[in-house]
Short mmCIF file of C-alpha atoms and ligand atoms in Angstrom, two decimals:
data_model
loop_
_atom_site.label_atom_id
_atom_site.label_comp_id
_atom_site.label_asym_id
_atom_site.label_seq_id
_atom_site.Cartn_x
_atom_site.Cartn_y
_atom_site.Cartn_z
CA MET A 1 0.10 0.33 -0.06
CA ILE A 2 1.10 3.61 -0.64
CA SER A 3 0.50 6.53 1.45
CA ILE A 4 1.20 9.94 1.84
CA SER A 5 1.75 12.15 5.23
CA ARG A 6 1.98 15.74 6.13
CA TYR A 7 1.92 17.61 9.38
CA HIS A 8 0.32 20.53 10.78
CA ASP A 9 1.30 22.26 13.79
CA ILE A 10 -1.70 23.89 15.93
CA SER A 11 -1.48 25.00 20.15
CA SER A 12 -4.83 24.14 21.60
CA GLY A 13 -5.82 24.05 25.29
CA HIS A 14 -7.35 21.34 27.23
CA ARG A 15 -8.11 19.21 29.98
CA VAL A 16 -9.14 15.70 30.58
CA VAL A 17 -11.59 14.72 32.62
CA GLY A 18 -10.62 11.95 35.29
CA HIS A 19 -7.08 12.42 34.92
CA GLU A 20 -4.81 11.62 38.11
CA ASN A 21 -2.25 13.95 38.02
CA LYS A 22 -1.61 17.25 35.85
CA CYS A 23 -3.58 16.76 32.74
CA SER A 24 -6.85 17.44 35.09
CA HIS A 25 -5.94 21.40 34.85
CA LEU A 26 -6.66 23.86 32.58
CA HIS A 27 -3.40 23.43 30.09
CA GLY A 28 -2.43 23.32 26.51
CA HIS A 29 0.51 21.78 24.25
CA ASN A 30 2.06 22.41 20.48
CA PHE A 31 0.36 19.78 19.55
CA ARG A 32 1.83 18.52 16.25
CA VAL A 33 -0.63 16.35 14.28
CA HIS A 34 0.22 13.86 11.45
CA PHE A 35 -2.26 12.81 8.58
CA THR A 36 -1.77 9.98 6.54
CA VAL A 37 -3.88 9.56 3.41
CA THR A 38 -4.33 6.29 0.76
CA ALA A 39 -6.41 6.28 -2.29
CA GLU A 40 -7.44 3.02 -3.92
CA ARG A 41 -5.14 3.99 -6.91
CA LEU A 42 -2.80 6.82 -8.17
CA ASP A 43 -3.85 9.56 -10.47
CA ASP A 44 -2.83 9.27 -14.03
CA ILE A 45 0.19 11.46 -13.04
CA GLY A 46 1.28 8.97 -10.11
CA ARG A 47 -0.37 10.93 -7.03
CA ILE A 48 -2.78 9.32 -3.94
CA ILE A 49 -3.35 13.45 -3.83
CA ASP A 50 -1.99 16.75 -4.05
CA PHE A 51 -0.44 17.74 -0.64
CA SER A 52 -2.18 21.39 -1.25
CA ILE A 53 -5.42 19.20 -0.89
CA ILE A 54 -4.80 17.53 2.69
CA LYS A 55 -3.28 21.38 3.72
CA ALA A 56 -6.68 22.64 2.25
CA GLN A 57 -8.79 19.87 3.67
CA LEU A 58 -7.38 18.96 6.54
CA CYS A 59 -4.78 21.05 7.87
CA ASP A 60 -6.81 24.07 7.51
CA TRP A 61 -9.76 22.33 9.13
CA LEU A 62 -7.57 22.40 12.36
CA GLU A 63 -6.52 25.84 12.25
CA THR A 64 -10.31 26.79 11.99
CA HIS A 65 -11.84 24.42 14.79
CA TRP A 66 -9.05 23.72 17.01
CA ASP A 67 -6.03 26.25 16.69
CA HIS A 68 -5.77 28.63 19.66
CA ARG A 69 -8.79 27.16 21.13
CA PHE A 70 -9.63 25.36 24.07
CA LEU A 71 -10.48 21.62 23.22
CA MET A 72 -13.25 20.33 26.73
CA TYR A 73 -15.27 17.31 26.75
CA GLU A 74 -18.84 18.17 26.28
CA ALA A 75 -19.64 16.30 30.03
CA ASP A 76 -16.88 18.34 31.55
CA GLU A 77 -18.38 19.78 34.79
CA LEU A 78 -16.18 23.07 34.23
CA ARG A 79 -17.31 23.28 30.36
CA ILE A 80 -20.36 25.70 30.71
CA PRO A 81 -19.29 28.40 33.10
CA LEU A 82 -16.25 28.59 30.88
CA GLN A 83 -18.40 28.81 27.92
CA LYS A 84 -20.42 31.79 29.93
CA ILE A 85 -17.61 33.59 29.62
CA ALA A 86 -15.25 33.03 26.65
CA SER A 87 -17.66 31.11 24.39
CA GLU A 88 -15.85 31.38 21.09
CA ASP A 89 -12.73 30.00 22.89
CA ILE A 90 -14.21 26.68 24.13
CA VAL A 91 -14.82 24.02 21.76
CA SER A 92 -16.97 21.43 22.93
CA CYS A 93 -16.28 18.05 22.40
CA PRO A 94 -17.89 14.65 22.12
CA PHE A 95 -15.09 12.95 23.49
CA ASN A 96 -12.34 13.73 26.55
CA PRO A 97 -9.93 15.68 24.75
CA THR A 98 -6.79 13.32 25.37
CA ALA A 99 -4.61 12.99 22.23
CA GLU A 100 -5.98 8.96 21.55
CA ASN A 101 -9.01 10.89 21.44
CA MET A 102 -8.57 13.53 19.32
CA ALA A 103 -6.98 11.21 16.68
CA GLN A 104 -9.78 8.68 16.62
CA TYR A 105 -12.30 11.80 16.07
CA LEU A 106 -9.57 13.20 13.11
CA CYS A 107 -10.12 9.73 11.36
CA GLU A 108 -13.43 8.62 12.08
CA VAL A 109 -15.39 12.15 11.92
CA VAL A 110 -12.92 14.77 9.85
CA GLY A 111 -11.55 12.47 7.20
CA PRO A 112 -14.31 11.27 5.92
CA GLN A 113 -16.27 14.46 6.11
CA GLN A 114 -12.85 16.58 4.45
CA LEU A 115 -12.06 14.25 1.81
CA LYS A 116 -15.39 13.43 0.52
CA GLY A 117 -14.97 13.14 -3.33
CA THR A 118 -11.42 13.11 -3.21
CA GLY A 119 -11.38 9.36 -3.76
CA CYS A 120 -8.96 9.27 -0.42
CA GLN A 121 -9.03 8.06 3.04
CA LEU A 122 -7.40 9.07 5.94
CA ILE A 123 -6.17 6.44 7.66
CA LYS A 124 -4.08 7.11 10.31
CA CYS A 125 -3.36 10.13 13.08
CA THR A 126 -0.83 10.72 15.40
CA ILE A 127 -1.00 13.39 17.84
CA GLU A 128 2.59 14.74 19.48
CA GLU A 129 1.36 16.60 22.52
CA THR A 130 5.74 16.94 22.86
CA ARG A 131 8.20 16.27 20.98
CA LYS A 132 8.39 12.85 23.86
CA CYS A 133 4.86 12.08 23.81
CA SER A 134 2.43 10.54 21.02
CA ALA A 135 -0.93 8.74 19.86
CA THR A 136 -1.60 7.54 16.95
CA TYR A 137 -5.25 6.08 15.89
CA GLU A 138 -4.80 3.90 12.66
CA ILE A 139 -8.01 2.74 10.64
CA SER A 140 -7.79 -1.07 10.27
ZN1 LIG B 1 -2.35 18.13 28.10
#
């Protein structure tokens, strides 16, 4: 199988509900998000898809929705009080915003929506919280 990858850097806040330690606090990371895309066949000139389309459809989605925002689990008890004072800054997520869940959401929800009609599929997403720590979700 042939695949292509592109990464994008965003700065976002999050809080991990139920975390036993520091990640239960309001804090943020300079996340590096790696997208891996494949297609059933290469196009006429030998590409899966032009890299600029990954930028426009996936990297720009991150810029619009998650960059310089604060990701909060919709069930987080702090979400509603914080949304009252900073509604544009809070992104309500249907998942606890761990790197693992963020990667899964990008592959299962954002990828299919953003790559619709391109003949390509987002098959893997790796999210680095730091240079030392990352999570990967891969569609099997
Ligand atoms: Zn964190």
